[in-house]
Amino acid sequence: MTARHAGPDLRQRALVPVLVFLGTVVAVISSLGAPLVPTIADVDHVSLSDAQWSLTITLLVGSVATPVMGRLGDGPHRRRVVLGAITVVLVGSVLAALPLGFGFLVAGRGLQGVGLGLVPLAIATARDALSPEQSRPAVALLSITTVAGVGLGYPLTGLITEAMGIHAGFWFGAIISGLALLAAALVVPQAGGRKKQSLDAPGAVLLAVGLASLLLALSEGEVWGWTSARVLGLVVFALALLAAWSVHELRTAHPLVDLRTLRNRSVLTANVAGLIAGVAMYMLMSMVTRFVQTPSAAGYGFGTSVLVTGLVLLPFSAASVASSKLVPLLTRRTSTAMVLPIGCAVSLLSMVLFLFARGQLWELFVIMGVAGLGVGCTFAVMPGLIVNAVPAHETGSAISFNQVLRTIGYTTGSVLSAVVLEAHTAPGRLLPANSGYQTAAWLGCAIWVVTAFVAIVLPRRSAQRPVTPSTVDEELLMDESIADAETAEDSVTRVAGRSGR
């Protein structure tokens, strides 16, 4: 008997809080490196560019591990994959916390990156173990934890580091990882009734090397030079490998990621919007954290500490979580298809506010609150679009691919803001002109407009498909995979209604 049909015992009631805790732990730990980069460089006597690897390595490992874990988690061993990944994160946290030197810290941060693949598995678990009425809000909240946890991790890191030193921040990561492992061991159920999934090893290698090369080029471009042979060579190499991977995935019988699901407009919308929205989101976060720490002698900025900088991001986390309560209301008042562009519009507003109202520190608190509300609405509906459009046995893989695209977007957004600001830094100066932030913000506005356009156009093209027996059968199978209690007649009626809208 699956958890869906079991009685409402304590384990069942604790499932959603534990899954949300897992997602929050992953997001907090993944963000630990960002505010500590200058401190790591000072303590371990390395350059800032080398210290940046404490953040870069986590993203690189996470981008590689996420799709592999998603495919493995779609089989009968999801619980083992979840517990194994948390154990690796715990080991990495301890390794990073021990005063063994910079090399061990980077290795530990790399192991922590494995945790980035846990959120898609948590979403797949919620879909399988909960009723449709329970799983929809749970999936939305789990999606938000990936962005809300970042805003929570920054102030926690700053507070712990200022009070107890740099290694205390990583010990904090080890403690919450241990708690997450214990909670998951007690609560996360087995994935019953699943066939063993074959791992597409060639596809995994192609995707891993391709993504690692692309993210490495994006992360190191500012140091190596954007027109250097190393950066251009890595980008060409990465694109060639990713193209070969796409061809391989379409031809193999058991792909790592079923790219055929992109034919469904809902899946395509979620993936394209997730990639572009990730760029815009991290552009604003990167600009705000850099802006508030800039000494006021530069003519702008507030010269804040790491702790205060983190506190500026707290409204982002709080508003992101609050948006999970707002999304169901917006869905009832409008439609699911409209929530995504509404979220983009609110996010656009936050970027406009940064353009014209950043002269006072309190204004940045407001800006980040508005940004959290918009990003929360945007990311809350993306997993739902995917979950409703793919078979249950493809949930982990499909959500993992969306997560990888978000990671690429985050890295691109951070790099893009740095490139724009660097272009507005006069020769011989360390700080960019205030006009650099204006230019970057205008670019961010344009990106949010493009995201909203994608969110409006792609679903409408899907809605214009004529109703045919094949499309009814296709959507009926998808609906039956997430709503066992519905009858075939009700499903066909709903499909026809959707196609007619």
Coordinates of C-alpha atoms in Angstrom, one line a residue:
M1 CA 0.0 0.0 0.0
T2 CA 1.4 3.4 -1.0
A3 CA 1.5 6.4 1.3
R4 CA -1.3 8.0 -0.7
H5 CA -3.7 5.4 0.5
A6 CA -2.3 5.0 4.0
G7 CA -4.0 6.5 7.1
P8 CA -3.1 10.0 8.2
D9 CA -0.4 8.9 10.6
L10 CA 2.4 11.0 11.9
R11 CA 4.8 10.0 9.2
Q12 CA 2.4 11.1 6.5
R13 CA 1.7 14.4 8.2
A14 CA 5.5 15.1 8.6
L15 CA 6.3 14.3 5.0
V16 CA 5.7 17.8 3.5
P17 CA 7.5 19.7 6.4
V18 CA 10.5 17.3 6.0
L19 CA 10.7 17.7 2.3
V20 CA 10.5 21.5 2.6
F21 CA 13.2 21.3 5.3
L22 CA 15.4 19.3 2.9
G23 CA 14.9 21.9 0.1
T24 CA 15.7 24.8 2.5
V25 CA 18.9 23.0 3.8
V26 CA 20.1 22.5 0.3
A27 CA 19.5 26.1 -0.7
V28 CA 21.1 27.5 2.5
I29 CA 24.2 25.3 2.1
S30 CA 24.6 26.0 -1.5
S31 CA 24.7 29.8 -0.8
L32 CA 27.2 29.5 2.1
G33 CA 30.1 30.2 -0.2
A34 CA 28.9 33.5 -1.7
P35 CA 29.2 35.9 1.2
L36 CA 32.3 34.2 2.5
V37 CA 34.5 34.5 -0.6
P38 CA 36.5 37.6 0.6
T39 CA 36.9 36.0 4.1
I40 CA 38.1 32.7 2.6
A41 CA 40.7 34.5 0.5
D42 CA 42.0 36.3 3.6
V43 CA 42.0 33.3 5.9
D44 CA 43.5 30.8 3.4
H45 CA 45.8 33.3 1.8
V46 CA 44.5 32.8 -1.8
S47 CA 43.4 35.3 -4.4
L48 CA 39.8 36.4 -4.7
S49 CA 39.5 34.5 -8.0
D50 CA 40.7 31.3 -6.4
A51 CA 38.4 31.8 -3.4
Q52 CA 35.5 32.1 -5.9
W53 CA 35.9 28.4 -6.5
S54 CA 34.3 27.8 -3.1
L55 CA 31.1 28.9 -4.9
T56 CA 31.8 27.8 -8.4
I57 CA 32.6 24.1 -7.6
T58 CA 29.2 23.7 -5.9
L59 CA 27.3 24.8 -9.0
L60 CA 29.5 22.7 -11.2
V61 CA 29.0 19.5 -9.2
G62 CA 25.3 20.3 -8.7
S63 CA 24.7 20.7 -12.5
V64 CA 26.2 17.3 -13.1
A65 CA 24.7 15.4 -10.2
T66 CA 21.1 16.8 -10.6
P67 CA 20.0 15.1 -13.9
V68 CA 21.7 11.8 -12.9
M69 CA 20.0 11.8 -9.5
G70 CA 16.7 12.7 -11.2
R71 CA 16.9 9.6 -13.4
L72 CA 18.0 7.3 -10.6
G73 CA 15.2 8.7 -8.4
D74 CA 12.5 7.9 -10.9
G75 CA 13.1 4.2 -10.2
P76 CA 12.4 2.1 -7.1
H77 CA 15.5 3.3 -5.2
R78 CA 14.5 7.0 -4.8
R79 CA 14.7 6.7 -1.0
R80 CA 18.3 5.4 -1.2
V81 CA 19.3 8.1 -3.6
V82 CA 17.9 10.8 -1.3
L83 CA 19.6 9.4 1.8
G84 CA 22.8 8.8 -0.1
A85 CA 22.9 12.4 -1.4
I86 CA 22.2 13.9 2.1
T87 CA 25.0 11.8 3.5
V88 CA 27.4 13.1 0.8
V89 CA 26.3 16.7 1.7
L90 CA 27.0 15.9 5.4
V91 CA 30.5 14.6 4.6
G92 CA 31.2 17.6 2.4
S93 CA 30.0 20.0 5.2
V94 CA 32.3 18.4 7.7
L95 CA 35.2 18.5 5.3
A96 CA 34.7 22.2 4.5
A97 CA 34.4 23.0 8.2
L98 CA 37.6 21.4 9.3
P99 CA 40.7 23.7 9.2
L100 CA 42.6 21.5 6.7
G101 CA 43.3 24.2 4.1
F102 CA 41.8 25.6 1.0
G103 CA 42.0 22.4 -1.1
F104 CA 39.9 20.5 1.4
L105 CA 37.4 23.3 1.7
V106 CA 36.9 23.3 -2.1
A107 CA 36.5 19.5 -2.1
G108 CA 33.9 19.8 0.7
R109 CA 32.0 22.4 -1.2
G110 CA 32.0 20.2 -4.2
L111 CA 30.5 17.3 -2.2
Q112 CA 27.9 19.8 -0.9
G113 CA 26.9 20.5 -4.6
V114 CA 25.4 16.9 -4.8
G115 CA 22.6 18.3 -2.6
L116 CA 21.3 20.5 -5.4
G117 CA 19.7 17.4 -7.0
L118 CA 17.5 16.8 -3.9
V119 CA 14.7 19.2 -4.6
P120 CA 13.6 17.5 -7.8
L121 CA 13.5 14.2 -5.9
A122 CA 11.5 15.9 -3.1
I123 CA 9.0 17.1 -5.7
A124 CA 8.7 13.6 -7.3
T125 CA 8.1 12.2 -3.8
A126 CA 5.4 14.7 -3.1
R127 CA 3.7 13.8 -6.3
D128 CA 3.7 10.1 -5.6
A129 CA 3.0 10.1 -1.9
L130 CA 0.3 12.8 -1.7
S131 CA -3.2 13.2 -3.1
P132 CA -3.5 15.8 -6.0
E133 CA -5.1 18.3 -3.6
Q134 CA -2.1 18.0 -1.2
S135 CA 0.7 17.7 -3.8
R136 CA -0.1 20.9 -5.8
P137 CA 0.7 23.3 -2.9
A138 CA 3.5 21.1 -1.7
V139 CA 5.2 21.1 -5.1
A140 CA 4.8 24.9 -5.4
L141 CA 6.4 25.4 -1.9
L142 CA 9.2 23.1 -2.7
S143 CA 10.1 25.0 -5.9
I144 CA 10.2 28.2 -3.9
T145 CA 12.6 26.8 -1.3
T146 CA 15.4 26.9 -3.9
V147 CA 15.3 30.7 -4.1
A148 CA 14.0 31.5 -0.6
G149 CA 16.8 29.6 1.0
V150 CA 19.4 31.7 -0.7
G151 CA 18.1 34.8 1.0
L152 CA 18.0 33.0 4.3
G153 CA 21.6 31.6 4.0
Y154 CA 23.2 35.0 3.5
P155 CA 22.3 36.6 6.8
L156 CA 22.8 33.4 8.7
T157 CA 26.3 33.0 7.2
G158 CA 27.1 36.6 8.1
L159 CA 25.9 36.3 11.7
I160 CA 27.7 33.1 12.4
T161 CA 30.9 34.2 10.7
E162 CA 31.1 37.5 12.5
A163 CA 30.3 35.9 15.9
M164 CA 32.4 32.6 15.7
G165 CA 34.6 32.7 12.6
I166 CA 34.5 31.3 9.1
H167 CA 34.6 27.6 9.9
A168 CA 31.6 28.0 12.2
G169 CA 29.4 28.7 9.1
F170 CA 30.3 25.3 7.6
W171 CA 29.8 23.6 10.9
F172 CA 26.3 25.1 10.9
G173 CA 25.8 23.4 7.5
A174 CA 27.0 20.1 8.9
I175 CA 24.5 20.3 11.8
I176 CA 21.5 21.0 9.6
S177 CA 22.6 18.4 7.1
G178 CA 22.7 15.8 9.9
L179 CA 19.2 16.9 11.0
A180 CA 18.0 16.6 7.4
L181 CA 19.5 13.1 7.1
L182 CA 17.8 11.9 10.3
A183 CA 14.4 13.4 9.3
A184 CA 14.6 11.9 5.8
A185 CA 15.5 8.5 7.2
L186 CA 12.4 8.6 9.4
V187 CA 9.9 10.0 7.0
V188 CA 10.8 9.7 3.2
P189 CA 8.9 6.6 1.9
Q190 CA 9.9 4.0 -0.6
A191 CA 8.9 4.6 -4.3
G192 CA 6.7 1.5 -4.5
G193 CA 5.7 -0.1 -7.8
R194 CA 8.5 1.5 -9.9
K195 CA 10.5 -0.3 -12.5
K196 CA 14.3 0.0 -12.3
Q197 CA 15.5 2.8 -14.5
S198 CA 18.4 2.2 -16.8
L199 CA 21.0 4.9 -16.4
D200 CA 22.1 6.5 -19.7
A201 CA 25.8 6.5 -19.0
P202 CA 27.0 8.0 -22.3
G203 CA 24.3 10.7 -22.0
A204 CA 25.3 11.4 -18.4
V205 CA 29.0 11.9 -19.5
L206 CA 28.2 14.1 -22.4
L207 CA 25.8 16.3 -20.3
A208 CA 28.2 16.4 -17.4
V209 CA 31.3 17.5 -19.4
G210 CA 29.2 19.9 -21.5
L211 CA 27.6 21.6 -18.6
A212 CA 30.8 21.7 -16.6
S213 CA 32.6 23.3 -19.5
L214 CA 29.9 25.9 -20.0
L215 CA 29.6 26.9 -16.4
L216 CA 33.4 27.0 -16.0
A217 CA 33.6 29.4 -18.9
L218 CA 30.9 31.6 -17.5
S219 CA 32.4 31.5 -14.0
E220 CA 36.0 32.2 -15.0
G221 CA 35.4 34.5 -18.0
E222 CA 35.9 37.7 -16.0
V223 CA 39.3 36.4 -14.8
W224 CA 40.6 34.8 -17.9
G225 CA 39.1 37.4 -20.3
W226 CA 35.9 37.0 -22.3
T227 CA 37.8 36.9 -25.6
S228 CA 40.6 34.7 -24.4
A229 CA 41.3 31.4 -26.2
R230 CA 40.4 29.4 -23.0
V231 CA 37.0 30.9 -22.6
L232 CA 36.0 30.8 -26.3
G233 CA 37.4 27.3 -26.7
L234 CA 35.4 26.1 -23.6
V235 CA 32.2 27.7 -24.9
V236 CA 32.6 26.1 -28.4
F237 CA 33.5 22.7 -26.8
A238 CA 30.5 22.9 -24.4
L239 CA 28.0 23.8 -27.2
A240 CA 29.3 20.9 -29.4
L241 CA 29.0 18.4 -26.5
L242 CA 25.5 19.6 -25.6
A243 CA 24.4 19.4 -29.2
A244 CA 25.8 15.8 -29.4
W245 CA 24.0 15.1 -26.1
S246 CA 20.7 16.3 -27.5
V247 CA 21.0 14.1 -30.6
H248 CA 21.9 11.1 -28.4
E249 CA 19.0 11.7 -26.0
L250 CA 16.5 11.7 -28.9
R251 CA 17.9 8.5 -30.3
T252 CA 18.4 6.4 -27.2
A253 CA 15.7 4.1 -25.8
H254 CA 16.3 5.1 -22.2
P255 CA 17.4 8.8 -22.2
L256 CA 18.8 10.5 -19.1
V257 CA 16.4 13.4 -19.9
D258 CA 13.4 12.7 -22.2
L259 CA 13.7 15.7 -24.5
R260 CA 10.6 14.6 -26.3
T261 CA 8.6 16.1 -23.4
L262 CA 9.6 19.6 -24.7
R263 CA 7.0 19.0 -27.4
N264 CA 4.5 19.7 -24.7
R265 CA 4.1 23.5 -24.5
S266 CA 3.7 23.5 -20.7
V267 CA 7.1 21.8 -20.3
L268 CA 8.7 24.0 -22.9
T269 CA 7.3 27.1 -21.2
A270 CA 8.5 26.1 -17.8
N271 CA 12.0 25.3 -19.0
V272 CA 12.5 28.4 -21.2
A273 CA 11.0 30.7 -18.6
G274 CA 13.0 29.1 -15.8
L275 CA 16.2 29.7 -17.7
I276 CA 15.5 33.3 -18.6
A277 CA 14.0 34.2 -15.2
G278 CA 17.0 32.7 -13.5
V279 CA 19.2 35.2 -15.4
A280 CA 17.1 38.2 -14.4
M281 CA 16.7 37.0 -10.7
Y282 CA 20.5 36.6 -10.1
M283 CA 21.3 39.9 -11.9
L284 CA 19.2 41.8 -9.3
M285 CA 20.6 39.8 -6.4
S286 CA 24.2 40.2 -7.5
M287 CA 23.7 44.0 -8.1
V288 CA 22.0 44.6 -4.7
T289 CA 24.6 42.6 -2.7
R290 CA 27.4 44.5 -4.4
F291 CA 25.7 47.9 -4.3
V292 CA 25.0 47.9 -0.6
Q293 CA 28.6 46.8 0.3
T294 CA 30.1 49.6 -1.9
P295 CA 31.6 52.4 0.4
S296 CA 29.5 55.6 0.2
A297 CA 32.7 57.4 -0.8
A298 CA 32.1 56.1 -4.3
G299 CA 29.1 58.4 -4.6
Y300 CA 26.6 55.6 -4.0
G301 CA 26.3 52.5 -1.8
F302 CA 26.2 52.1 2.0
G303 CA 29.4 50.2 2.9
T304 CA 27.4 47.5 4.8
S305 CA 28.9 44.4 6.5
V306 CA 28.2 40.8 5.3
L307 CA 25.5 40.5 8.0
V308 CA 23.6 43.7 7.0
T309 CA 24.0 42.7 3.3
G310 CA 22.3 39.4 4.2
L311 CA 19.6 41.1 6.1
V312 CA 18.7 43.1 2.9
L313 CA 17.9 39.7 1.3
L314 CA 15.7 38.5 4.1
P315 CA 12.6 40.2 2.6
F316 CA 13.3 38.3 -0.6
S317 CA 13.0 35.0 1.3
A318 CA 10.0 36.0 3.3
A319 CA 8.1 37.3 0.3
S320 CA 9.0 34.2 -1.7
V321 CA 7.5 31.9 0.9
A322 CA 4.4 34.2 1.3
S323 CA 3.8 33.9 -2.5
S324 CA 3.0 30.2 -2.0
K325 CA -0.2 31.4 -0.3
L326 CA -0.8 34.0 -2.9
V327 CA -0.5 31.7 -6.0
P328 CA -3.7 29.6 -5.2
L329 CA -5.7 32.8 -4.9
L330 CA -4.3 34.2 -8.2
T331 CA -5.1 30.8 -9.8
R332 CA -8.7 30.9 -8.7
R333 CA -9.1 34.6 -9.7
T334 CA -7.4 34.3 -13.1
S335 CA -5.9 31.0 -14.3
T336 CA -2.7 28.9 -13.9
A337 CA -1.5 30.2 -17.2
M338 CA -1.8 33.8 -16.0
V339 CA 0.2 33.4 -12.8
L340 CA 3.5 33.1 -14.6
P341 CA 3.3 36.4 -16.5
I342 CA 1.9 38.1 -13.4
G343 CA 5.0 37.0 -11.5
C344 CA 7.2 38.3 -14.3
A345 CA 5.4 41.7 -14.1
V346 CA 5.9 41.9 -10.3
S347 CA 9.6 41.0 -10.8
L348 CA 9.9 43.7 -13.5
L349 CA 8.5 46.2 -11.0
S350 CA 11.3 45.3 -8.6
M351 CA 13.9 46.0 -11.3
V352 CA 12.2 49.3 -12.2
L353 CA 12.3 50.3 -8.5
F354 CA 16.0 49.5 -8.4
L355 CA 16.4 51.8 -11.4
F356 CA 14.8 54.8 -9.7
A357 CA 14.7 54.3 -5.9
R358 CA 17.9 53.0 -4.4
G359 CA 19.2 56.1 -2.6
Q360 CA 18.1 54.9 0.8
L361 CA 18.9 51.5 2.5
W362 CA 15.2 50.9 3.4
E363 CA 14.3 51.2 -0.3
L364 CA 16.5 48.1 -1.1
F365 CA 14.6 46.2 1.6
V366 CA 11.4 47.0 -0.2
I367 CA 12.9 46.2 -3.6
M368 CA 14.0 42.7 -2.5
G369 CA 10.5 42.1 -0.9
V370 CA 8.8 42.9 -4.2
A371 CA 11.4 40.8 -6.1
G372 CA 10.7 37.8 -3.8
L373 CA 7.0 38.1 -4.4
G374 CA 7.4 38.1 -8.1
V375 CA 10.1 35.4 -8.3
G376 CA 8.1 33.3 -5.9
C377 CA 5.0 33.4 -8.0
T378 CA 7.0 32.7 -11.1
F379 CA 8.9 29.7 -9.8
A380 CA 5.9 28.3 -7.8
V381 CA 4.0 27.4 -10.9
M382 CA 6.8 26.0 -13.1
P383 CA 7.0 22.5 -11.4
G384 CA 3.2 22.2 -11.6
L385 CA 3.3 22.8 -15.3
I386 CA 5.8 20.0 -15.7
V387 CA 4.2 17.6 -13.2
N388 CA 0.9 17.9 -14.9
A389 CA 2.4 17.3 -18.3
V390 CA 4.7 14.3 -17.9
P391 CA 4.1 10.7 -16.8
A392 CA 4.8 10.0 -13.1
H393 CA 7.8 7.9 -13.9
E394 CA 9.5 10.9 -15.6
T395 CA 8.8 13.5 -12.8
G396 CA 12.3 13.4 -11.2
S397 CA 14.1 13.6 -14.5
A398 CA 11.9 16.4 -15.9
I399 CA 12.1 18.5 -12.8
S400 CA 15.9 17.9 -12.6
F401 CA 16.4 19.2 -16.1
N402 CA 14.4 22.3 -15.2
Q403 CA 16.6 22.7 -12.1
V404 CA 19.8 22.5 -14.3
L405 CA 18.4 25.2 -16.6
R406 CA 17.8 27.4 -13.6
T407 CA 21.3 26.9 -12.4
I408 CA 22.7 27.9 -15.8
G409 CA 20.4 31.0 -15.6
Y410 CA 21.7 31.9 -12.1
T411 CA 25.3 31.7 -13.2
T412 CA 24.6 33.6 -16.4
G413 CA 22.8 36.4 -14.5
S414 CA 25.6 36.7 -12.0
V415 CA 28.2 36.9 -14.8
L416 CA 26.1 39.3 -16.9
S417 CA 25.8 41.8 -14.1
A418 CA 29.6 41.6 -13.4
V419 CA 30.4 42.1 -17.1
V420 CA 28.1 45.2 -17.4
L421 CA 29.6 46.7 -14.2
E422 CA 33.1 46.0 -15.3
A423 CA 32.4 47.8 -18.6
H424 CA 31.5 50.9 -16.5
T425 CA 34.6 50.7 -14.4
A426 CA 37.2 53.4 -15.4
P427 CA 40.8 52.3 -16.0
G428 CA 42.7 52.3 -12.7
R429 CA 39.6 52.2 -10.5
L430 CA 38.2 49.3 -8.5
L431 CA 34.5 50.4 -8.4
P432 CA 32.1 50.9 -11.3
A433 CA 30.3 54.1 -11.9
N434 CA 26.7 54.4 -10.7
S435 CA 25.7 54.4 -14.4
G436 CA 26.8 50.8 -14.6
Y437 CA 24.0 49.8 -12.3
Q438 CA 21.5 51.8 -14.4
T439 CA 22.6 49.9 -17.5
A440 CA 22.4 46.5 -15.8
A441 CA 19.0 47.3 -14.4
W442 CA 17.7 48.3 -17.8
L443 CA 19.0 45.0 -19.2
G444 CA 17.3 43.2 -16.4
C445 CA 14.0 44.9 -17.2
A446 CA 14.3 43.7 -20.8
I447 CA 15.0 40.2 -19.7
W448 CA 11.8 40.1 -17.5
V449 CA 9.8 41.5 -20.5
V450 CA 11.1 38.6 -22.6
T451 CA 10.2 36.1 -19.9
A452 CA 6.7 37.4 -19.7
F453 CA 6.4 37.3 -23.4
V454 CA 7.5 33.6 -23.4
A455 CA 5.0 32.8 -20.6
I456 CA 2.1 34.3 -22.5
V457 CA 2.9 33.2 -26.1
L458 CA 3.9 29.5 -25.7
P459 CA 0.8 28.4 -23.7
R460 CA -1.5 30.2 -26.0
R461 CA -0.1 28.4 -29.0
S462 CA -0.7 25.1 -27.1
A463 CA -4.3 26.1 -26.4
Q464 CA -4.9 26.6 -30.1
R465 CA -4.3 22.9 -30.9
P466 CA -7.3 21.2 -32.4
V467 CA -9.0 18.4 -30.4
T468 CA -8.1 15.1 -32.1
P469 CA -8.3 11.6 -30.7
S470 CA -4.5 11.4 -30.4
T471 CA -4.3 14.7 -28.4
V472 CA -7.1 13.6 -26.2
D473 CA -5.5 10.2 -25.5
E474 CA -2.1 11.8 -24.9
E475 CA -3.5 14.3 -22.3
L476 CA -5.8 11.8 -20.8
L477 CA -2.9 9.5 -20.0
M478 CA -1.0 12.4 -18.4
D479 CA -4.1 13.4 -16.3
E480 CA -4.6 9.8 -15.1
S481 CA -1.0 9.6 -13.9
I482 CA -1.7 12.3 -11.4
A483 CA -5.3 11.8 -10.5
D484 CA -6.2 8.1 -9.9
A485 CA -9.6 8.9 -8.6
E486 CA -10.8 10.7 -11.7
T487 CA -12.8 8.8 -14.3
A488 CA -11.8 8.7 -17.9
E489 CA -15.0 10.4 -18.9
D490 CA -14.3 13.4 -16.6
S491 CA -10.7 13.6 -17.9
V492 CA -11.8 13.7 -21.6
T493 CA -14.3 16.4 -20.7
R494 CA -11.6 18.5 -19.1
V495 CA -9.2 18.0 -21.9
A496 CA -11.8 19.1 -24.5
G497 CA -12.6 22.1 -22.3
R498 CA -8.9 23.1 -22.2
S499 CA -8.5 22.7 -25.9
G500 CA -11.5 24.9 -26.5
R501 CA -10.2 27.7 -24.4

